[in-house]
Structures are given as C-alpha cells and as structure tokens.
Short mmCIF file of C-alpha atoms and ligand atoms in Angstrom, two decimals:
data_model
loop_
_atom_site.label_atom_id
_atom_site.label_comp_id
_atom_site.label_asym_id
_atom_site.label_seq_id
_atom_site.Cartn_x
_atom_site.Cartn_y
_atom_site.Cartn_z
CA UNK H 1 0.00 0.00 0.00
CA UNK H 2 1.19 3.28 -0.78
CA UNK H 3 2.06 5.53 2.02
CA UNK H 4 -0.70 7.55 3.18
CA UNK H 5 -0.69 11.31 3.36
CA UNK H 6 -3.29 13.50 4.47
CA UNK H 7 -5.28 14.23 1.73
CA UNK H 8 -5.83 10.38 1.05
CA UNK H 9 -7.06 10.18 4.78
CA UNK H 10 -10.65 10.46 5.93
CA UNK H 11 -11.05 12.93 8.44
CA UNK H 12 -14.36 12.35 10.69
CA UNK H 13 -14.50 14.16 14.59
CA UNK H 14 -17.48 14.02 17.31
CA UNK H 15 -18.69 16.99 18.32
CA UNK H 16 -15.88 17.32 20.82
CA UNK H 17 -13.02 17.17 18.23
CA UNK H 18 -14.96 19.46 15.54
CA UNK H 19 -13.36 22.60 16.00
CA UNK H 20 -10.29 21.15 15.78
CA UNK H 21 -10.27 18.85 12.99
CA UNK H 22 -12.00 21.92 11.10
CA UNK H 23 -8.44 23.98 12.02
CA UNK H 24 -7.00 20.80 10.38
CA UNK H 25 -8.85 20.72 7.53
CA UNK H 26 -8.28 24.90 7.03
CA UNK H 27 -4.26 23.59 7.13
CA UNK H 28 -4.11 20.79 5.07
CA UNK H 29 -5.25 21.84 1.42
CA UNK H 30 -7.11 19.35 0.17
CA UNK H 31 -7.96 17.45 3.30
CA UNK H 32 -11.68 17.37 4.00
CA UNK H 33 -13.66 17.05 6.82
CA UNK H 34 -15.92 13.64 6.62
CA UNK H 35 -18.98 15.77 7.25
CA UNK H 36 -21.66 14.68 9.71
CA UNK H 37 -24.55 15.83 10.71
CA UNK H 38 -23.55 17.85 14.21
CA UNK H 39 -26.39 16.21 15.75
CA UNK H 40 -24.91 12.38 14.53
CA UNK H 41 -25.55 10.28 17.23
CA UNK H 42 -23.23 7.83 18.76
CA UNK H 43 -24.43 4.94 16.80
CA UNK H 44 -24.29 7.12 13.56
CA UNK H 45 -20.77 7.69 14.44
CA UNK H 46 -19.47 4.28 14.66
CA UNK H 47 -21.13 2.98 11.82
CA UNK H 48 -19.20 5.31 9.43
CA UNK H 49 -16.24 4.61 11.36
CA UNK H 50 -16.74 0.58 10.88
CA UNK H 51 -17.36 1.37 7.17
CA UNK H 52 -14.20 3.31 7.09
CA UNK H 53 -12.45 0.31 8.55
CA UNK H 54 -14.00 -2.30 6.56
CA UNK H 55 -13.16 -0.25 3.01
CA UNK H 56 -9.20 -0.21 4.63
CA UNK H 57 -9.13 3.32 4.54
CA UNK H 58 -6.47 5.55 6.29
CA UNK H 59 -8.15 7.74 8.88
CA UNK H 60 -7.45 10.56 10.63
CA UNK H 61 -10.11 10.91 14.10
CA UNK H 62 -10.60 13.99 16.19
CA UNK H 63 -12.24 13.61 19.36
CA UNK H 64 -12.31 11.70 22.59
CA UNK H 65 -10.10 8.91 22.54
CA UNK H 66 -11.61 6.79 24.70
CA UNK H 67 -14.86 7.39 22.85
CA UNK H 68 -12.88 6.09 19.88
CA UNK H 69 -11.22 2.91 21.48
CA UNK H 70 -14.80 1.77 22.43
CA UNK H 71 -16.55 2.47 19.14
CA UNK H 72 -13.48 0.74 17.31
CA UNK H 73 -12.97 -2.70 19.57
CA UNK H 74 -16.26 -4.32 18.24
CA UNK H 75 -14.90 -3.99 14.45
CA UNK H 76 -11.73 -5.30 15.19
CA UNK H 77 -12.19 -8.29 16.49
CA UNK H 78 -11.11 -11.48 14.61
CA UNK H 79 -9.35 -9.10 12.24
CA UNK H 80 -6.20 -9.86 11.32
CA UNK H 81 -3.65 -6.92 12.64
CA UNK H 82 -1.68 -7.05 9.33
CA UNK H 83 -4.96 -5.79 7.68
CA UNK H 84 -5.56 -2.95 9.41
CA UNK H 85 -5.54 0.92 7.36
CA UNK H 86 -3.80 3.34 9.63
CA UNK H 87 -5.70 5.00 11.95
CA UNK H 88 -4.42 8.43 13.59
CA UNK H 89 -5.81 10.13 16.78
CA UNK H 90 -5.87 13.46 17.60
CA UNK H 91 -7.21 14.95 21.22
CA UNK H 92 -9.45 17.42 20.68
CA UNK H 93 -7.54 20.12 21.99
CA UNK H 94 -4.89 19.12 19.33
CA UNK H 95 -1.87 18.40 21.76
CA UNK H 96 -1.21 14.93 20.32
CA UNK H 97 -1.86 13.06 17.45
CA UNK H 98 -1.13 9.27 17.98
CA UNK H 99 -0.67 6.40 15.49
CA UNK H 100 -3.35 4.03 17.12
CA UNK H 101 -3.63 1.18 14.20
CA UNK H 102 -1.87 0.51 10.99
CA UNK H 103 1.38 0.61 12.64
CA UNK H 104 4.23 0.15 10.10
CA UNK H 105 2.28 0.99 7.57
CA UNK H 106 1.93 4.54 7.54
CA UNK H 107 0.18 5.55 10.70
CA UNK H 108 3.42 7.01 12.35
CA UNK H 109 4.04 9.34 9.17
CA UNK H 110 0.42 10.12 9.09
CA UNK H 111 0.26 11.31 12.56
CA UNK H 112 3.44 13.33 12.06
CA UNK H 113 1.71 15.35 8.86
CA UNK H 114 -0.90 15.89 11.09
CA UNK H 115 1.57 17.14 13.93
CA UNK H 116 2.94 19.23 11.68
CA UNK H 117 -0.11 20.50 10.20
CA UNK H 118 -1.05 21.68 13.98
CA UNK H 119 2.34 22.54 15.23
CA UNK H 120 2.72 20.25 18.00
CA UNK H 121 4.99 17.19 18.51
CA UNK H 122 4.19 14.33 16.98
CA UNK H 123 3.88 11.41 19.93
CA UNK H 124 6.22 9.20 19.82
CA UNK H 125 6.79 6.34 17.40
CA UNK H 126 4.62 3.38 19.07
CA UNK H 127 5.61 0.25 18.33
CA UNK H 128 2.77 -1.68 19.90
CA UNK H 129 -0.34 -0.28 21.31
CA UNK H 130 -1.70 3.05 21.96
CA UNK H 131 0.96 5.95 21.38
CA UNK H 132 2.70 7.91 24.15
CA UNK H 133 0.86 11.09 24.29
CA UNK H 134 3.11 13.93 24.24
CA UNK H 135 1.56 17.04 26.75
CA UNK H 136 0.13 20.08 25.31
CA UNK H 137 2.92 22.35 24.36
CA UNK H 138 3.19 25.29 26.98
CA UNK H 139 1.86 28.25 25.26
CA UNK H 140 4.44 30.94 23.74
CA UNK H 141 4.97 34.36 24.25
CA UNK H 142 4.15 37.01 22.03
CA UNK H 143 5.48 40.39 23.00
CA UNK H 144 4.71 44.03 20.20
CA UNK H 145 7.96 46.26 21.10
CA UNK H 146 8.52 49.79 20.63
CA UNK H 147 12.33 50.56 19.80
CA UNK H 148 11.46 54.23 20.29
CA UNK H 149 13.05 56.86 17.75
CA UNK H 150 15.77 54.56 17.02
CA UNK H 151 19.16 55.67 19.34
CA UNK H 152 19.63 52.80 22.00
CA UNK H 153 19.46 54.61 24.88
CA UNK H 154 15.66 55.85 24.13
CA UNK H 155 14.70 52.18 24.36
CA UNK H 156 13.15 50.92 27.44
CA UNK H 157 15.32 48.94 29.14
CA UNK H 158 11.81 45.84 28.99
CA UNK H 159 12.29 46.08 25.58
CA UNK H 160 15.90 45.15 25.35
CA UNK H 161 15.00 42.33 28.01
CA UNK H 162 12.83 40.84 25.97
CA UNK H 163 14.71 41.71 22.50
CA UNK H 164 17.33 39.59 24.00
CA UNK H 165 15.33 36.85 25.38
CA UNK H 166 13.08 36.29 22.03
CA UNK H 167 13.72 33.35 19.73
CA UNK H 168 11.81 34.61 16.76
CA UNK H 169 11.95 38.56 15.50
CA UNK H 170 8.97 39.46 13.02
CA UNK H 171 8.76 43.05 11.52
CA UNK H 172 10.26 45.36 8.47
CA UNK H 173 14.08 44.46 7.99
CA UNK H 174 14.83 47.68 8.76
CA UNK H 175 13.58 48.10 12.41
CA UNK H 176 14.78 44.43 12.74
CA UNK H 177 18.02 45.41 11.48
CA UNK H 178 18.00 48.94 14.39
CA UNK H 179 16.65 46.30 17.29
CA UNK H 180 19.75 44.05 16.46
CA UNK H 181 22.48 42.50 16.24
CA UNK H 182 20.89 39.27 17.32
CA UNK H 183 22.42 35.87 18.07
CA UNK H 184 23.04 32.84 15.47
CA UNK H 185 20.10 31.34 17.66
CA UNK H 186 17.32 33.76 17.20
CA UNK H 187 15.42 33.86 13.90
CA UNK H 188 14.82 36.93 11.89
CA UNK H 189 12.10 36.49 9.95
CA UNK H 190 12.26 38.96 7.18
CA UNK H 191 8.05 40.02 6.48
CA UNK H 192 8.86 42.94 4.34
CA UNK H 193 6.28 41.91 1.67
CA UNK H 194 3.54 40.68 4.50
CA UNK H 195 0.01 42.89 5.09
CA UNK H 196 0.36 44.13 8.90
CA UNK H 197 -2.44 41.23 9.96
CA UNK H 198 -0.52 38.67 7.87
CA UNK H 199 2.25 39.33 9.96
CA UNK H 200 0.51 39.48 13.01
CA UNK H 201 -1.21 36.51 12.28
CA UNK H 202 2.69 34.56 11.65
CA UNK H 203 3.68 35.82 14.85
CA UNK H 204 0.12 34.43 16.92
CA UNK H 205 0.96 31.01 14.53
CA UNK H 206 4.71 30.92 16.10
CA UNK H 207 3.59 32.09 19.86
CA UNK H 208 0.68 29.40 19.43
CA UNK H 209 3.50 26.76 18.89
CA UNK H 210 5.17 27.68 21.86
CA UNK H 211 8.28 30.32 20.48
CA UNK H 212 8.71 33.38 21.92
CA UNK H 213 7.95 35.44 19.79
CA UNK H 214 8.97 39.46 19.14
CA UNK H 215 7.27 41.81 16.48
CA UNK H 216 9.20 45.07 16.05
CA UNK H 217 7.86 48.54 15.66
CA UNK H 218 9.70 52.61 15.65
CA UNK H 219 8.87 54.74 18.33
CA UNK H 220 5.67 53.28 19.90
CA UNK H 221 3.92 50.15 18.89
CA UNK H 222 0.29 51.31 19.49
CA UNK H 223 1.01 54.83 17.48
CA UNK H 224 0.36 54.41 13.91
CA UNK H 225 2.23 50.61 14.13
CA UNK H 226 1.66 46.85 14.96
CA UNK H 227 0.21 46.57 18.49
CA UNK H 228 -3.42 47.10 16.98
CA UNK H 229 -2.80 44.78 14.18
CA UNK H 230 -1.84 41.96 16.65
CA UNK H 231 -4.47 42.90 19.01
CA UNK H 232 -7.23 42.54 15.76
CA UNK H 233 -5.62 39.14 14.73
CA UNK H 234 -7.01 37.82 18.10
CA UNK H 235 -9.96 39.76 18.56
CA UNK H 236 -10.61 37.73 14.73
CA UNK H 237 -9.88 34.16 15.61
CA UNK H 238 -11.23 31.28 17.41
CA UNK H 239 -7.83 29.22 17.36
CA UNK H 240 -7.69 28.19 20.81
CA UNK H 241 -4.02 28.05 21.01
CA UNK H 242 -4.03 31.67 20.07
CA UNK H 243 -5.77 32.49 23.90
CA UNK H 244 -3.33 30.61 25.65
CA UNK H 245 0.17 32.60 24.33
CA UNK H 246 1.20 35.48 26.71
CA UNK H 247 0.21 38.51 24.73
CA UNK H 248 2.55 41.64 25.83
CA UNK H 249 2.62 44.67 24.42
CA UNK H 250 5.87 46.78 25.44
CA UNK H 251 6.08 50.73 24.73
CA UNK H 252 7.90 53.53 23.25
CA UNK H 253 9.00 56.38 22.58
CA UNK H 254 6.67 57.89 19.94
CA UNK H 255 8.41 60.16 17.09
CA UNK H 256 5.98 63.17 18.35
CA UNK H 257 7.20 62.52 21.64
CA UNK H 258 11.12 62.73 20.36
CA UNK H 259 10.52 65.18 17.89
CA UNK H 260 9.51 67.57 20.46
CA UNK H 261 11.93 67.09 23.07
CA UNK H 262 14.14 68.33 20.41
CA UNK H 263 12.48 71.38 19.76
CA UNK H 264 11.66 71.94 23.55
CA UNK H 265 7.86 71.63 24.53
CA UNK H 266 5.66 72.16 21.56
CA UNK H 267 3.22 69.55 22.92
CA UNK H 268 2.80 71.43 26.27
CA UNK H 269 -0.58 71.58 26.10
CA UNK H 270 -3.72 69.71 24.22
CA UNK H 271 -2.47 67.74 21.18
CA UNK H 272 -3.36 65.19 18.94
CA UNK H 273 -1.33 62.89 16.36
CA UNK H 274 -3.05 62.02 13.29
CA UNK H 275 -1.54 59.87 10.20
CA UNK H 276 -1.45 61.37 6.97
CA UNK H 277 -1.41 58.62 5.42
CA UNK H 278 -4.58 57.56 3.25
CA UNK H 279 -3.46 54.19 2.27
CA UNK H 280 -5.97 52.87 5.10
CA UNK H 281 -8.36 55.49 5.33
CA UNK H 282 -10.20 57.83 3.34
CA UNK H 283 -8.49 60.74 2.25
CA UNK H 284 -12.47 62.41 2.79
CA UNK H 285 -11.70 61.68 6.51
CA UNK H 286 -8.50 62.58 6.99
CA UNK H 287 -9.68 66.43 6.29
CA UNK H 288 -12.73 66.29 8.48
CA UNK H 289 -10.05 65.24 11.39
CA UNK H 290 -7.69 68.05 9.96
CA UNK H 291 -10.47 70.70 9.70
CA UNK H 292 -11.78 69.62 13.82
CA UNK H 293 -8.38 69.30 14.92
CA UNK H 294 -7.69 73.29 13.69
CA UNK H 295 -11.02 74.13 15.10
CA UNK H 296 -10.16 72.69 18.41
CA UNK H 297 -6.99 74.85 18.38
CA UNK H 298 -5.16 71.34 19.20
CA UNK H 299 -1.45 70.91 18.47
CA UNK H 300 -0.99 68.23 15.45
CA UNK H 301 1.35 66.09 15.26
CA UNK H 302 1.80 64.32 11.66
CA UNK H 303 2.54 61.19 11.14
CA UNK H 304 3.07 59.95 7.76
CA UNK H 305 3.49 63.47 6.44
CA UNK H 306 4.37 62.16 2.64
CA UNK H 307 5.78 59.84 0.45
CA UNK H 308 6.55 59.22 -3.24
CA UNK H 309 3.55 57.47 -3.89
CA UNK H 310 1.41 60.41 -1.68
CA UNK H 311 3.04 63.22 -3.08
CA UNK H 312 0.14 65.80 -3.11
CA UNK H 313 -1.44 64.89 0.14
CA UNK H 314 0.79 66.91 2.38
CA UNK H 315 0.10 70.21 0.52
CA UNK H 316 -4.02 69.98 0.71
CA UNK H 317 -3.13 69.27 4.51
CA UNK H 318 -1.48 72.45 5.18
CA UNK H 319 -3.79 74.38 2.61
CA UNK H 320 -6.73 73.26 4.95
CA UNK H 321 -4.52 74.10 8.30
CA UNK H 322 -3.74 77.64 6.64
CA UNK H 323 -7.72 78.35 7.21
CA UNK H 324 -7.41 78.44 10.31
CA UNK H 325 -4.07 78.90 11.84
CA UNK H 326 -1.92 82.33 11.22
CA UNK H 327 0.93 82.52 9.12
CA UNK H 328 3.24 83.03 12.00
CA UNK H 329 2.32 79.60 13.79
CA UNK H 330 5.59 77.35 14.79
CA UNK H 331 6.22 74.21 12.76
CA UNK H 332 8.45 71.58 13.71
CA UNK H 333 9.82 69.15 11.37
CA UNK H 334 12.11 66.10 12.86
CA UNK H 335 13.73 63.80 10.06
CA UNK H 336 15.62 60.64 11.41
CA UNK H 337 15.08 62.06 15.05
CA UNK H 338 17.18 59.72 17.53
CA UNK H 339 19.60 58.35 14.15
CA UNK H 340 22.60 58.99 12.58
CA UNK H 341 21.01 61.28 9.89
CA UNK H 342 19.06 63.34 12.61
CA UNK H 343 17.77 66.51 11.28
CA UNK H 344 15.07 69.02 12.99
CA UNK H 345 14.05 72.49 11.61
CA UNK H 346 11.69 74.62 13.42
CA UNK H 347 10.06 77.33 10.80
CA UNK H 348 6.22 77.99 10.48
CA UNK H 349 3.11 77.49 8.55
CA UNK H 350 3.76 80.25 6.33
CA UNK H 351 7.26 79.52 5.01
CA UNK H 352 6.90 75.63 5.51
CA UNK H 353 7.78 74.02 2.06
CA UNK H 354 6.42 70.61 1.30
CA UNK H 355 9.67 69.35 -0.21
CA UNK H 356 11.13 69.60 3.18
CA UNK H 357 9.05 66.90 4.36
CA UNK H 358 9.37 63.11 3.62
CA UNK H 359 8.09 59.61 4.93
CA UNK H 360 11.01 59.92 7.70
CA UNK H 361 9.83 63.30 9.00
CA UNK H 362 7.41 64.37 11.65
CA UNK H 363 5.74 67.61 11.74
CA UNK H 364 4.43 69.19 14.76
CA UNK H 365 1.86 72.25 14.22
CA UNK H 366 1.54 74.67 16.50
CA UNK H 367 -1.66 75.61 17.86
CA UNK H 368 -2.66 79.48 18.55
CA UNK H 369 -0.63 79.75 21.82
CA UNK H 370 2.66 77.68 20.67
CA UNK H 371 5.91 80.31 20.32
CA UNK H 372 9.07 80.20 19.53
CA UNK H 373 12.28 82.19 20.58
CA UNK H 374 15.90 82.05 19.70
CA UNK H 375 18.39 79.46 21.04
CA UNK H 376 22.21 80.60 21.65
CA UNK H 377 22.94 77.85 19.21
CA UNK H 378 21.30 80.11 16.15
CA UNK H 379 18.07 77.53 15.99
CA UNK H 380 14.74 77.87 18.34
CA UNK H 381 13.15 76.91 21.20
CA UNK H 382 9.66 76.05 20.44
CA UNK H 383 6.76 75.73 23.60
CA UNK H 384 3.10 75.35 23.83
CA UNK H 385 2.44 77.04 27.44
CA UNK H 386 0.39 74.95 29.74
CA UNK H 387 -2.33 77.67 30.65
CA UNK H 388 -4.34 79.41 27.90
CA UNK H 389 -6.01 82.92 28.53
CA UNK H 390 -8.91 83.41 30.23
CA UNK H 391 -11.37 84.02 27.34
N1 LIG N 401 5.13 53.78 15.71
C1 LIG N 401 5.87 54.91 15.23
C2 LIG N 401 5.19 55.62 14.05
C3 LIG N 401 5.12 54.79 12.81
S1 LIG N 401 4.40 55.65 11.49
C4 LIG N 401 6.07 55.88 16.38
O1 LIG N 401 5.40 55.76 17.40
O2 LIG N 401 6.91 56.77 16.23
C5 LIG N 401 5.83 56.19 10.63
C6 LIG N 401 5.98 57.69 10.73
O3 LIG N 401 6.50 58.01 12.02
C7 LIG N 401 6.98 58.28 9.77
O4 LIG N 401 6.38 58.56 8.51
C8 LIG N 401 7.38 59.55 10.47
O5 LIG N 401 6.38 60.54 10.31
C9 LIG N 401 7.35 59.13 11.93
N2 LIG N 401 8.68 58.72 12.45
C10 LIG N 401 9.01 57.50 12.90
N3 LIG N 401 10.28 57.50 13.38
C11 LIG N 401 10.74 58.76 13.23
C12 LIG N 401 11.99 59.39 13.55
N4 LIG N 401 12.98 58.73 14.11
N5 LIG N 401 12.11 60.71 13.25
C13 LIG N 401 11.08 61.38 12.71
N6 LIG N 401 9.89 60.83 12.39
C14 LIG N 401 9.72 59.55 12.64
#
C-alpha cells in the first residue's frame, strides 16, 4: 500500500473534536472534513467509522479517545492486525496526534503530517499499542515592542530584556536590522512583503506553537504601528491556542514625543497625532479630522506626512490648516530624530515648504498659543504654554 498522506485520509471528529479537525482541515489543502450531521448520534458515528475500517481506509479521528477505542474494539475483532488501514488520533484540543492502528504501515508518518499540520509534537513512534501522548505544548509568548526613535538609549530597558530573550523577530528588515544584532540562535524572519495582519497573524501562529515570539515597531507600537494589528488578529480568531500565548505589548517612545523634546515643549498643552497617510483610510476623513483638529486649536502632530507614492497629500493638509491657523504659527519638522542622519528644523506654517518633508519626517503644528524664541545655538526653542487665557 502506498504511504498515506493527508489528503488520502478520511477525516471524521465528534462533536468534541470538531473545531479542531475543522483547524485541520483549514491547514491541510485538500484534506476534508468527513462531514456529519452535528447532531450524529453515537451509533451514527461508529457505523461510518466501521465502514471506514471495513473499506481499509487511512483515517485521521478527532475527538475523545476513549470514545474512539470503544466504538473501534467491536470492528476489530477477529481481524487480522496485518490488515488494518492506519488510523491516527488526535485529542481534541490538538496536543497529540497518535498512530493508534496501521502501525508500520503509515500511521506514524500520518500522525506526524498531522503534527505538523497543527504545530505540535508528533507522539512518539509506538511500536505496539496506543501511542505515548506527548503534553500540550506550553503556550508561547508574544510580545509588540517599541524601539522608540531609534538611538539605543531611548529604548526601554523591557524592551531590550525581551529583545534579548526572544527566539523569533517578526517586523520590516529595517527596524529588525536597528533592534539588532541578534544571536546565530534567534530567527529573523524577514516580512517585508507581508500585510500588517498577515504578519501578526505569523507571529500568533509561532507564539501558538510555543516560540517566543517578538514583532518590532519605531517609536511606539500602538502609534500608527503593529500593536493594533496583533491585538485585531485575536480579537478575529477562534484558534484556541491563540488564547493561551502570553500577549505583551511593550512601549515607546513615539516620534511626536522625540521630535519635540528636540524642539523643547511644543506639545505642552492639548495635542493630537493624526496619520497622513490615506493608504488605510479615506483621504475624505482625513480632512474632516484636519479641519476639527484646527477648530479645536489642538497641536498636530503628523505622522506619515508624505511619500513618493502620496506626493500631493501633504500640501491639501497644510492648505486646509492655513484656514485656520496664522501665518506666524511654529512648525516643527524632525527627520531621522534619535539616528545617525538626525535633522530638525523649526520654521512655520507660512514659510513651511512641502519638499522639506518626507516619509522619515514628523511635523508638529503649533496651535494658537505655541511660540518660539531664539536658542544661543542660532536655531529655536519652540513651547506650547500649559495655561491658555482666560477668554
Ligand atoms: N510607531 C511609530 C510611528 C510609525 S508611522 C512611532 O510611534 O513613532 C511612521 C511615521 O512616524 C513616519 O512617517 C514619520 O512621520 C514618523 N517617524 C518614525 N520614526 C521617526 C523618527 N525617528 N524621526 C522622525 N519621524 C519619525
């Protein structure tokens, strides 16, 4: 007989092992669920079972074990072992998946596809009997970090901790690359051309399989960045496994945050920090928030100012901002703040040209009560004062 794989196998589950062998079945292209009724009985069960046994084909059962032991034992006696298809059992919560019959002809490598498949350990290679089963792997870790602006010494020391302690690194090479240099040990796992919730998703996978697990994000990870990705990719699934891994997310210091420590205190007083960037949102919307963030007098911070492929985006936003704000009013723009290439200009709304502004610049707007005054160095000290005048 030729060696079974998983799409050759019959897949049937009771209603314990359902949700389960339905996460196998969503793994295994090709592999499909023996579909019962949910409301098979018992009886109903074990017939298909015995007719799966009687046609000698391989089989692949989700569900309560001893459930399965009793329903099988009738069928097999008087049968001759050597006849036997292989016969794979899974618990339902997916921890093991044991060669039960067929042994030596396939059931070993058919319960480690279907290890695999789940990403647990297969049990161990039985040679008589029922299968060792292996325990539940203990759940991972999955931990979103914020490397901050990028110089070391603006990361929190938690986030080193746990750079240094994590066995798999997900994120954009290049804030891999600024949160290294790693160990021969730890693997980088380079998910440049992944969708943020594909990536999240690859990380949950790797935590759910027991890794620890790190994805990397600049500045903070819950400002414009992964932490609400990761956080969606669980609020979306029903994968068990997924609840079990140690979710952490670790923060940092956010480019407005840097930016203006630079300049001095332009976010003294109310702000808000709102992403250009209409690659996930309606550019429609992104003016209504511009056009209530001026009328609120708020300080904006801008994140995802402009880019090559949003090249006219940045000059609406400060036509819009000119409405409402005087010619006079401080802008900060911080390129590269906390790397080698650091650059920060402090000018205002008036003379700001968009050209000076790129995907690795913030720009702070002042509100109606942010000023600026001249450093001893030649550039500016920009502040938003904490009190506002009595109207
Ligand atoms: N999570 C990040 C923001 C990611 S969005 C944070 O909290 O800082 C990317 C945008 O952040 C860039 O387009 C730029 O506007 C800003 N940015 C990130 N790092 C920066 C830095 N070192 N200097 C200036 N701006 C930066």
């Amino acid at each position: 007989m030729a060696a079974p794989t998983l799409q050759s196998a019959r897949l049937i589950a009771d209603a314990s092992g359902r949700a389960m062998a339905e996460r196998l079945q969503s793994r295994v292209q090709g592999m499909m669920l023996d579909a019962s009724d949910p409301d098979e009985t018992a009886n109903g069960l074990t017939r298909r079972l015995h007719d799966i046994c009687r046609m000698r084909h391989p089989c692949v059962f989700v569900g309560s074990l001893e459930w399965l032991v009793l329903a099988l034992a009738p069928a097999l006696v008087g049968m001759d072992r050597d006849q036997l298809a292989p016969v794979v059992a899974v618990t339902p919560d997916g921890a093991a998946a044991i060669p039960l019959l067929g042994l030596g002809r396939g059931a070993e490598a058919l319960a480690r596809s279907v290890a695999d498949a789940l990403g647990v350990l297969p049990a161990g290679r039985a040679t008589e009997g029922l299968g060792t089963a292996v325990p539940a792997p203990r759940p991972g870790r999955l931990a979103v970090i914020g490397l901050g602006p990028g110089a070391a010494d603006l990361m929190a020391p938690a986030v080193r901790e746990e750079l240094d302690r994590a066995q798999d690194i997900v994120g954009y090479t290049t804030y891999v690359r600024m949160a290294g240099p790693f160990r021969p040990d730890q693997r980088l796992l380079d998910s440049d051309n992944r969708r943020e919730m594909d990536r999240a998703r690859l990380a949950f996978e790797l935590a759910a399989q027991g890794r620890h697990v790190v994805v990397v994000s600049s500045g903070d990870p819950g400002v414009f960045a992964m932490a609400a990705a990761v956080v969606e990719a669980l609020d979306q699934s029903d994968d068990p496994a997924w609840r079990e891994v140690d979710l952490a997310i670790l923060p940092g210091i956010s480019a407005a945050q840097a930016v203006a420590a630079r300049a001095g205190a332009p976010l003294g007083h109310d702000f808000c920090m709102l992403s250009l960037s209409d690659n996930l949102k309606p550019w429609s919307l992104i003016e209504r928030r511009l056009e209530h963030a001026a009328l609120a007098d708020l300080v904006i911070a801008l994140y995802n100012p402009s880019s090559k492929a949003r090249p006219w985006q940045l000059s609406q936003a400060l036509d819009l901002l000119r409405r409402h704000r005087a010619p006079s009013t401080p802008v900060v723009l911080g390129r590269d703040v906390g790397r080698p290439d650091e650059r920060v200009i402090v000018t205002t709304l008036g003379e700001i040209q968009p050209d000076q502004v790129d995907m690795r610049t913030l720009v702070i707007l002042g509100s109606s009560q942010t000023r600026q005054f001249p450093r001893r160095d030649g550039g500016a000290w920009v502040y938003t004062p904490r009190w506002y005048p009595a109207p």
